[in-house]
XYZ file of C-alpha atoms in Angstrom:
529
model
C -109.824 8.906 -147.603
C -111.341 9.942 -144.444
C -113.421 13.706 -144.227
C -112.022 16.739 -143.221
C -115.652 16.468 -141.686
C -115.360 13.673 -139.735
C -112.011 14.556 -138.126
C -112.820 17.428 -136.107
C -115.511 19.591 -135.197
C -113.739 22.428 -136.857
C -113.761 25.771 -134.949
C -115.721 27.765 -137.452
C -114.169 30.076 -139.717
C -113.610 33.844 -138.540
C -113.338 37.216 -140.396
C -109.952 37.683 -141.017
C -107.824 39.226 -137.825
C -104.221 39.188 -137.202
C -102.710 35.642 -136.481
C -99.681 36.619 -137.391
C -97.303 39.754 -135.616
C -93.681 40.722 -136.286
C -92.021 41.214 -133.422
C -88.475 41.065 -134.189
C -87.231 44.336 -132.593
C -89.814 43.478 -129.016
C -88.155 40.334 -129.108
C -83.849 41.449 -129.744
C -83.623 39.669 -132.814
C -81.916 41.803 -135.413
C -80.393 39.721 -138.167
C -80.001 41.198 -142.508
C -79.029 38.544 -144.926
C -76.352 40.521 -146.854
C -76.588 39.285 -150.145
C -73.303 41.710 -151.601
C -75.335 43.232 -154.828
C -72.623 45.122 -156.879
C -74.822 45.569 -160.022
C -72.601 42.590 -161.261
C -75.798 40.035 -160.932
C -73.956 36.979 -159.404
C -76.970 34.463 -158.793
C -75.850 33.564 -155.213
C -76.803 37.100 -154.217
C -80.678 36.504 -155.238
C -80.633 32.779 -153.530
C -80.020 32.967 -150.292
C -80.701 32.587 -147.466
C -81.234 30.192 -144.267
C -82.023 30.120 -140.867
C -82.896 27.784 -138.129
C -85.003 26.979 -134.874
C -83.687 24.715 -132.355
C -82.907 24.291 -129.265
C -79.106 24.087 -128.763
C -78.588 24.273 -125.005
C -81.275 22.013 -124.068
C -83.231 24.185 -121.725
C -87.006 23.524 -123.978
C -86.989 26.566 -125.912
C -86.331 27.657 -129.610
C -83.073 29.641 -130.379
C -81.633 31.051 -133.473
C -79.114 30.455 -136.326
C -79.121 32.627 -138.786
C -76.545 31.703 -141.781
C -75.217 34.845 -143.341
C -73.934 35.965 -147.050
C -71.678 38.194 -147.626
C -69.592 39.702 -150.481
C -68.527 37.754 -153.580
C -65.143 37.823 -155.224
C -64.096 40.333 -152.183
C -61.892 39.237 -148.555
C -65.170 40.957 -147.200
C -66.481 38.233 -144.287
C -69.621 37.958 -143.041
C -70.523 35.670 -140.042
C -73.117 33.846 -138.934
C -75.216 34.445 -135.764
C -76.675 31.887 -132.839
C -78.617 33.888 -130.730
C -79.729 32.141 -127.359
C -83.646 32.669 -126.249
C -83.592 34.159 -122.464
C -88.271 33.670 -122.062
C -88.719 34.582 -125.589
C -86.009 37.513 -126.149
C -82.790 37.026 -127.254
C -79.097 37.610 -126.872
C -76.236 37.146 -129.043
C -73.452 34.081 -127.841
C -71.850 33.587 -131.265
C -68.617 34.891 -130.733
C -68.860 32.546 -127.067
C -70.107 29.639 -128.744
C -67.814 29.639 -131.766
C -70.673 29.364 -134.206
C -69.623 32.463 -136.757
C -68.754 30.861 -140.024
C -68.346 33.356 -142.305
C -68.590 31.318 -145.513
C -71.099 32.710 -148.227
C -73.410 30.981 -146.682
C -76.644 29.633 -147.831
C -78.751 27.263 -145.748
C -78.556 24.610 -142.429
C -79.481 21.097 -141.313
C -79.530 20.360 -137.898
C -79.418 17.216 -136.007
C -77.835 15.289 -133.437
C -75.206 13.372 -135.569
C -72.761 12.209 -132.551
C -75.957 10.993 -130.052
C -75.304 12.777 -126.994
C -78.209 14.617 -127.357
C -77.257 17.767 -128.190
C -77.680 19.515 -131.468
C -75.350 19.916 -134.264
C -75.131 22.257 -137.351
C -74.891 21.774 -140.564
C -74.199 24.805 -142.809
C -74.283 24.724 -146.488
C -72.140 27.544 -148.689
C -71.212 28.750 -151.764
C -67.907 26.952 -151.180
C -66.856 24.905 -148.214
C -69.561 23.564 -146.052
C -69.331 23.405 -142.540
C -69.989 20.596 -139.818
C -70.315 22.196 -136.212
C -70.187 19.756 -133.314
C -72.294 21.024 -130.383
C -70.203 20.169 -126.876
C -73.409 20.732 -124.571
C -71.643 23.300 -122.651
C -72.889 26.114 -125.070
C -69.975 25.920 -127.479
C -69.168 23.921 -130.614
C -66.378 22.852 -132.661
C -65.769 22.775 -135.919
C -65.413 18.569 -137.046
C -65.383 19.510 -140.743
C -62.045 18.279 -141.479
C -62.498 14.825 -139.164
C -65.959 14.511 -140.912
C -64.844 14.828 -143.986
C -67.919 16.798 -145.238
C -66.363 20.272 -146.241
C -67.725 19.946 -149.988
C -66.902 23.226 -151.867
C -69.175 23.242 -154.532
C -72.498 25.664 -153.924
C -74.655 24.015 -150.978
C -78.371 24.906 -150.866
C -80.521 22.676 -148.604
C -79.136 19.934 -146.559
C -80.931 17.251 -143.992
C -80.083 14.704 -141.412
C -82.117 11.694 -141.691
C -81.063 7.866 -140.717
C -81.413 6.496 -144.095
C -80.098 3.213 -142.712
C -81.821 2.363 -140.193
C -78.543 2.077 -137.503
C -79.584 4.249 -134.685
C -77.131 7.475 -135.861
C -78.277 10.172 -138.855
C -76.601 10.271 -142.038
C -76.768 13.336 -144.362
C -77.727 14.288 -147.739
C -76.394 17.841 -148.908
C -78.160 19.788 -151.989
C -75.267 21.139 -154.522
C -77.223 23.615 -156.904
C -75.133 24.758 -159.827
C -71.234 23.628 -160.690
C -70.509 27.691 -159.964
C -67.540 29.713 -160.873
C -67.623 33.636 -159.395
C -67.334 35.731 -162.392
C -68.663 33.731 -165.038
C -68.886 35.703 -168.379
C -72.172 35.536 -168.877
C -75.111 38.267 -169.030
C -78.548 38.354 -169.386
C -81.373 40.104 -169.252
C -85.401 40.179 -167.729
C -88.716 40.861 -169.815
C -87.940 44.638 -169.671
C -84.720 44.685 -171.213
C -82.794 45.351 -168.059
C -79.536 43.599 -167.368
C -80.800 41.035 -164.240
C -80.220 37.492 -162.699
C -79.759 34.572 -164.952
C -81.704 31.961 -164.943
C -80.245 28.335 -164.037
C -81.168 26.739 -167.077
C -78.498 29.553 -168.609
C -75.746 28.019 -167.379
C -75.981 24.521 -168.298
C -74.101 23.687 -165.259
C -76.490 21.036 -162.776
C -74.434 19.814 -159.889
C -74.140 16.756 -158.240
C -75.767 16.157 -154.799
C -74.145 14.541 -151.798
C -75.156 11.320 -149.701
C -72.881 10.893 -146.524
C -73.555 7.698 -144.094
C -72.517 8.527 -140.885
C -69.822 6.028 -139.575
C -70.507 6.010 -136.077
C -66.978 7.214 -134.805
C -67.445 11.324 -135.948
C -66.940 10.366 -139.566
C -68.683 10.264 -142.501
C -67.973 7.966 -145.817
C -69.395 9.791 -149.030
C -71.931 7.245 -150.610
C -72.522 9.923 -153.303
C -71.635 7.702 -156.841
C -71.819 3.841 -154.954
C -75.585 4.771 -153.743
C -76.470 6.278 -157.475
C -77.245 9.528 -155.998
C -73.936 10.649 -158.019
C -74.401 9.379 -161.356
C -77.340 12.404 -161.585
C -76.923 16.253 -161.731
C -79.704 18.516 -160.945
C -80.343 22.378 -159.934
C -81.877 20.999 -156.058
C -83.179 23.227 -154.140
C -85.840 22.320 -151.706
C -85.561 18.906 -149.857
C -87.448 16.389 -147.574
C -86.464 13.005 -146.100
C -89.304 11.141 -145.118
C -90.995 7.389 -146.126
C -92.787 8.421 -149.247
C -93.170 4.793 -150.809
C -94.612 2.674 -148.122
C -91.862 0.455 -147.350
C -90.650 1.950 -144.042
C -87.583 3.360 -144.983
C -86.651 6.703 -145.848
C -86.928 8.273 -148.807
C -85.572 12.154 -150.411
C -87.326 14.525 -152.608
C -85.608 16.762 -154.302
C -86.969 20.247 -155.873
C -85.328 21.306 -159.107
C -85.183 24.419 -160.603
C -86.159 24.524 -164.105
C -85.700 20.485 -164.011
C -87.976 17.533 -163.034
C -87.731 16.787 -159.476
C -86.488 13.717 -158.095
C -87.834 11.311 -155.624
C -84.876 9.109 -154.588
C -86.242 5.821 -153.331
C -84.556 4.048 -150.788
C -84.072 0.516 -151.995
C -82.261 -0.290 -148.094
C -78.747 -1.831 -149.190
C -77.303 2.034 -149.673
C -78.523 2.367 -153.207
C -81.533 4.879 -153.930
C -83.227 4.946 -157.433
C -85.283 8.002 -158.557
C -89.185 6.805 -159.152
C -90.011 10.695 -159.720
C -90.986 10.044 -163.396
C -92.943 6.794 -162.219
C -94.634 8.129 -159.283
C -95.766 11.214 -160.819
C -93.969 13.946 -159.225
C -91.497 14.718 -161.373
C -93.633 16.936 -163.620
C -97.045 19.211 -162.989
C -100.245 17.740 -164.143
C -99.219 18.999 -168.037
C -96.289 17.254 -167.958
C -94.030 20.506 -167.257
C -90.579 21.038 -164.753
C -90.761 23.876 -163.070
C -89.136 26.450 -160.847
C -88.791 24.335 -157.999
C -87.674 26.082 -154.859
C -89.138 25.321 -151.465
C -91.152 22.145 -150.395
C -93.245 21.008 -147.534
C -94.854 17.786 -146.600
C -97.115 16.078 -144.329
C -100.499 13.946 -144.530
C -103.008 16.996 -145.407
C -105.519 14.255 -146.665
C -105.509 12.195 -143.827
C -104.713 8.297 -145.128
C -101.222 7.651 -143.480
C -99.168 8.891 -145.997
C -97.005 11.952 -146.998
C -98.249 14.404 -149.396
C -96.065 16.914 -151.029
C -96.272 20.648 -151.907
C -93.528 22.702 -153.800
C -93.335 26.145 -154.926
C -92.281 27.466 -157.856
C -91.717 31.244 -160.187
C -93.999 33.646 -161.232
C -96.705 32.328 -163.429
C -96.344 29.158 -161.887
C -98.631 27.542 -160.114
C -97.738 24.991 -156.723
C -97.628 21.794 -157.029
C -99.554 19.754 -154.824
C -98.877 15.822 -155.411
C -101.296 13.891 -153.363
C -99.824 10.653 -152.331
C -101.904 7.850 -153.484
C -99.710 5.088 -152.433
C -98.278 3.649 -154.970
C -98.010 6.763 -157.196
C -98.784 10.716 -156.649
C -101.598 12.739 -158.032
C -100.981 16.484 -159.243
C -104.179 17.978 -157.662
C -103.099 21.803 -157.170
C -106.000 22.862 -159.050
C -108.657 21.581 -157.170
C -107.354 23.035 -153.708
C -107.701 26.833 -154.699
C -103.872 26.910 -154.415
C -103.270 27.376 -158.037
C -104.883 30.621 -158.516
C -103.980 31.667 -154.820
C -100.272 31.317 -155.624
C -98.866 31.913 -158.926
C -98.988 35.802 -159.102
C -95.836 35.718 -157.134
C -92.063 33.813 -156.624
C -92.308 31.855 -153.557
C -89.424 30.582 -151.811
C -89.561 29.157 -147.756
C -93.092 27.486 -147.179
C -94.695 25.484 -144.798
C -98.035 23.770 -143.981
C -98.615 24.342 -140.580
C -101.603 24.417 -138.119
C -101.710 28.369 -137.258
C -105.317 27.813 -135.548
C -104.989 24.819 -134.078
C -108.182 23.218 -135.701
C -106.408 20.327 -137.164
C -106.457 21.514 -140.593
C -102.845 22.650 -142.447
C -103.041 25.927 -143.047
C -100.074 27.612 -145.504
C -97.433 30.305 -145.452
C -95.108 30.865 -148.107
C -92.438 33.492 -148.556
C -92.345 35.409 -151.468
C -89.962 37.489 -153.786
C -88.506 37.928 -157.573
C -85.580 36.438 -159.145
C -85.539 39.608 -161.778
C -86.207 43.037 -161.591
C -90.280 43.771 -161.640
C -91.123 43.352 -158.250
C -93.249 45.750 -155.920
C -94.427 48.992 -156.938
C -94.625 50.663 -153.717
C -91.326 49.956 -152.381
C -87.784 50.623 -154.199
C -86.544 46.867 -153.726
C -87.388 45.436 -157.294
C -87.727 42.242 -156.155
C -89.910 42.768 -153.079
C -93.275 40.694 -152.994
C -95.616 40.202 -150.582
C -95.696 36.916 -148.365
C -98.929 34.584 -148.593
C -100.968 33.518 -146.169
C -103.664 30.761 -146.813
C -105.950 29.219 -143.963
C -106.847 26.036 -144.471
C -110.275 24.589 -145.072
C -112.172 21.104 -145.203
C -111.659 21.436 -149.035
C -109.480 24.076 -150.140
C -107.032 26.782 -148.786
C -108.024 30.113 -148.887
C -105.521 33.216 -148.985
C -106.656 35.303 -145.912
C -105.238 39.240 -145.065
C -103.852 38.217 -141.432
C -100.339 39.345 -141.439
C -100.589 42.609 -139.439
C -98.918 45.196 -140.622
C -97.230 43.068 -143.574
C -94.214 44.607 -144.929
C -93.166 44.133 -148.161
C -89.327 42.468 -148.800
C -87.500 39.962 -151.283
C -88.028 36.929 -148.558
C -86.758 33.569 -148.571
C -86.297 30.965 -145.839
C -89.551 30.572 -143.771
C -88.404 28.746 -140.490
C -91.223 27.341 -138.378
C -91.416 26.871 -134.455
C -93.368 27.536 -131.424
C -90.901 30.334 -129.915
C -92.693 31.180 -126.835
C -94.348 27.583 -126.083
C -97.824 28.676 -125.851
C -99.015 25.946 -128.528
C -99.195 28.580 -131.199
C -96.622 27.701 -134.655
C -94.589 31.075 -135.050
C -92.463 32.280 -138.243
C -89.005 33.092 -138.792
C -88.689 35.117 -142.415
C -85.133 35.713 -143.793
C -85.000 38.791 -146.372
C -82.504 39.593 -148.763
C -80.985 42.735 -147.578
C -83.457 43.378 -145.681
C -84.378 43.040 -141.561
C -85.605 39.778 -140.960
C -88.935 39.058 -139.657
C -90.508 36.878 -136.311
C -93.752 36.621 -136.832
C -95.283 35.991 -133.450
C -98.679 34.002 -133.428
C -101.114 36.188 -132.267
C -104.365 34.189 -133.444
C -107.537 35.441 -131.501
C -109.229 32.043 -131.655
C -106.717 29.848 -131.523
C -107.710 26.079 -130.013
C -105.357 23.744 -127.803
C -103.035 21.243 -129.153
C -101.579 18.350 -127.949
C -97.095 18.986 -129.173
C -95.316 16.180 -128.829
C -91.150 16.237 -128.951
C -90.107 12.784 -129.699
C -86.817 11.087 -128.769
C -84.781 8.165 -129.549
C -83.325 5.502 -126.876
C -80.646 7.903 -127.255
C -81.972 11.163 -126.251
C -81.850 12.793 -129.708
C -84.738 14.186 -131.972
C -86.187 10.702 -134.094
C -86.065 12.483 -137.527
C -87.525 9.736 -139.469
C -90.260 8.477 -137.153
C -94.220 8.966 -137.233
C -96.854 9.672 -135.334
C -100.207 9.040 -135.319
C -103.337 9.243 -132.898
C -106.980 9.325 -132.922
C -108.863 12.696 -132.406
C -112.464 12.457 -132.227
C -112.287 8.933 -133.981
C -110.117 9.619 -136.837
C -106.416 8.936 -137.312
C -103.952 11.766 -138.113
C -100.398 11.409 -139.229
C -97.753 13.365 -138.872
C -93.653 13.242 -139.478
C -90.605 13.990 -137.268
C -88.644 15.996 -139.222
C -86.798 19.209 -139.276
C -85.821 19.992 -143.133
C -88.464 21.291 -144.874
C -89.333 24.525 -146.380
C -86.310 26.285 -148.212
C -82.686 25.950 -146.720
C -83.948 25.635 -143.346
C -84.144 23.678 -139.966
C -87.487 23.564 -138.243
C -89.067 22.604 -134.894
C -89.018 18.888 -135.039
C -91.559 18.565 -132.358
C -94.786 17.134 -133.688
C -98.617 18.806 -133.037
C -101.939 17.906 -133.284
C -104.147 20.953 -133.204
C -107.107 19.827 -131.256
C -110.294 22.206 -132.394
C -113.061 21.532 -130.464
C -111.718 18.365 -128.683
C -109.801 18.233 -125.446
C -107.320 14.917 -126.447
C -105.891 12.593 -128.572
C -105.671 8.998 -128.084
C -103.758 5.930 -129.210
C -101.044 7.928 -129.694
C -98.296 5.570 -131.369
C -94.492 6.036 -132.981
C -93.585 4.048 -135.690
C -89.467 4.176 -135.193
C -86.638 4.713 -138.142
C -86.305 1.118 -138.012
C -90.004 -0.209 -138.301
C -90.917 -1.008 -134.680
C -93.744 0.620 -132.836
C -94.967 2.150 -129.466
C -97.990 2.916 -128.092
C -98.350 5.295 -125.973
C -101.876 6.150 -125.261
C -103.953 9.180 -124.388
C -102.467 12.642 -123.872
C -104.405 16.033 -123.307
C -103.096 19.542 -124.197
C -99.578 20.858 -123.600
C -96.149 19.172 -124.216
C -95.130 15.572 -123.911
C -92.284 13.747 -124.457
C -92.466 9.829 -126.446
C -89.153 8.242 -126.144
C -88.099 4.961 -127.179
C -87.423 2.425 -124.427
């Protein structure tokens, strides 16, 4: 393993100022999840929702989906929004671009499934999900029906990843519970109240989906010939990326209340779960837990993934260190066990705030039940987290300013304004959502890098790595991660004290490699020849 020492001279820790601004209303974005509470506790209402960053028209900046809610057992509609970024504020094309599904909806994917280098959605629901074909002349089309991907069972998280290696992305779709509205059952939290049930109180795990894209607009559901289908689980969070060494992509699941899964892809369309063997199915004492969102990337430096998921209350993390051939539970030893469990976390991320080349951590926070925040009426309000990274542990830091206090859930991350800094998209149940601008006073260069295929799309899949100050860093393409979101698939090395990287390479979806040399700070592009 190589030293958080050796990799950078690390810009030296400061006191803790602001990195870290909302600036929703400056910037014209004005989006509520409506989650529909009628005091009737339906557990939809406390699980969503998603959002994501990407750029859908192609002109190099970040715009908006935000997937709505709505009302339960009701003709009430609620539709989603794509809001268009204009130099970092934004206006409101969905009822031009035909992008207002009004499904219950709970989280998005987004990729280019068709090649023509625009940027599809993907939009998961409690009931039918939703396939939206972007036409690159700032409308889409609904392709659900042609697809053959409308699925009505409760979607959560969903990715598009090229799990076969043929030049066009496949899909995998989360289902969470088998649900039925009105189901006659009630329960109650640790004061006695009536509140949300838990997962494990319905006995009902669902069934995930595994779609390979066909190459003509349609997909052919692998679910039960791939073995994906012949397991149920309560998935949640979800990441597509090689984490057995073998060059082909891999999915981890995050179960609630269940032991996680970590579907390896054995390259013929079959996957088998090595969870159990690999040792991230359970904590380090052998426990499932609550999880909910995930992140991933190579914190440790050695060329391969690592994994973090949240969990509930009272729960710890879980930080598997990838070892290779198996994972390594090692929350405890990284500060982020104590830093974390006093709260329900939901959308997270590892991401380089200050540029120093160390992953730093924000996680969004709030209850499932009723015994939330004291100083603000929503129950379920909790503060959000944020921990700066160190050369040995993360450290929770007061740099939100002005934190307000909400029941959050998807944390979407992107650079909205291009000025190398990471931003943060919060979505809060019932509540205004949040863009957290980064503001950081000391922030370094980087070096972002937006990687493309021979086809012009985003490589979801591929990897990157490059030398800064003689060590090698690793980092994915990917855009799920965190909690029923799309992210920023461009890739960033934060550069501290240094002024380049070198020997920047790819390693494609299908094995081969690139190098592409030297690059200072700013934005390049690394395409495929």
């Amino acid at each position: 393993m190589i030293s958080f020492v050796l990799l950078l001279s690390v810009v030296g820790l400061q006191d803790a100022q602001p990195w870290l601004e909302n600036q929703a209303k400056a910037r014209n974005v004005s989006f509520t999840w409506i989650s529909g509470d009628t005091g009737k506790f339906n557990m939809p209402e406390i699980i969503g929702g998603g959002a994501a960053l990407f750029d859908y028209d192609n002109d190099g900046d970040l715009d908006i989906y935000f997937v709505q809610g709505g009302h339960l057992g009701t003709e009430i509609k609620e539709s989603n929004i794509l809001l268009r970024n204009d130099a970092g504020i934004f206006v409101d094309v969905t009822s031009q671009s035909n992008t207002g599904d009004t499904g219950y909806g709970m989280g998005v994917a987004t990729g280019d499934f068709n090649n023509d280098t625009f940027v599809d959605l993907f939009i998961t629901n409690v009931g039918p999900n939703v396939l939206l074909q972007n036409n690159g002349d700032g409308t889409f089309t609904d392709v659900t029906a042609q697809a053959a991907v409308g699925d009505d069972g409760w979607g959560a998280s969903a990715a598009f990843a090229d799990f076969d290696s043929d030049g066009d992305l496949d899909l995998y779709a989360i289902n969470y519970l088998v649900w039925e509205h009105g189901l006659d059952l009630q329960c109650f939290n640790a004061k006695g109240s009536e509140d949300y049930c838990s997962p494990t109180n319905y006995m009902a795990p669902a069934k995930d989906l595994l779609y390979r894209n066909n190459g003509d607009g349609t997909f052919t559901n692998m679910s039960e010939s791939a073995g994906i289908g012949t397991r149920t689980g309560t998935g949640l969070g979800l990441l597509c990326n090689d984490y057995t060494g073998d060059g082909k992509i891999d999915i981890f699941v995050a179960n609630d209340g269940m032991a996680d899964q970590l579907w390896q892809n054995n390259g013929n369309w079959s996957f088998t779960d090595v969870a159990a063997m690999r040792g991230c199915a359970l904590d380090d004492e052998g426990r499932a837990k609550a999880g909910m969102g995930v992140t991933t990337d190579d914190f440790d430096f050695d060329g391969d993934f690592d994994i973090l998921v949240c969990n509930l209350f009272g729960e710890s993390d879980s930080l598997y260190q990838n070892e290779g051939e198996y994972f390594v539970d090692i929350t405890s030893h990284k500060g982020i066990r104590t830093a974390t469990r006093h709260a329900t976390r939901f959308g997270l991320g590892w991401v380089d705030f200050n540029n120093d080349g160390i992953l730093d951590l924000y996680e969004a926070n709030g209850r499932v039940q009723q015994i939330g925040s004291p100083i603000t009426k929503d129950p379920f309000a909790e503060a959000n987290f944020l921990l700066r990274g160190t050369p040995s542990k993360w450290e929770r830091i007061d740099a939100i300013k002005e934190q307000e206090i909400h029941t959050s859930r998807a944390a979407v991350f992107g650079d909205i304004d291009n000025d190398g800094g990471v931003d943060v998209l919060v979505i809060n149940r019932d509540a205004p959502a949040y863009l957290l601008m980064n503001i950081h006073p000391n922030r370094a260069n980087s070096v972002v890098f937006s990687v493309k295929t021979k086809d012009g799309r985003d490589a979801l899949g591929a990897v990157v790595s490059a030398k800064v100050n003689g060590a090698t860093i690793t980092h994915p393409v990917q855009s799920t991660w965190s909690y029923m979101a799309a992210n920023d698939p461009r890739v960033r090395f934060g550069l501290g004290k240094n002024k380049e990287v070198s020997e920047v390479t790819v390693t494609w979806v299908d094995g081969t490699k690139t190098l592409f040399g030297t690059f200072t700070h700013g934005e390049h592009t690394l395409k495929n020849k």
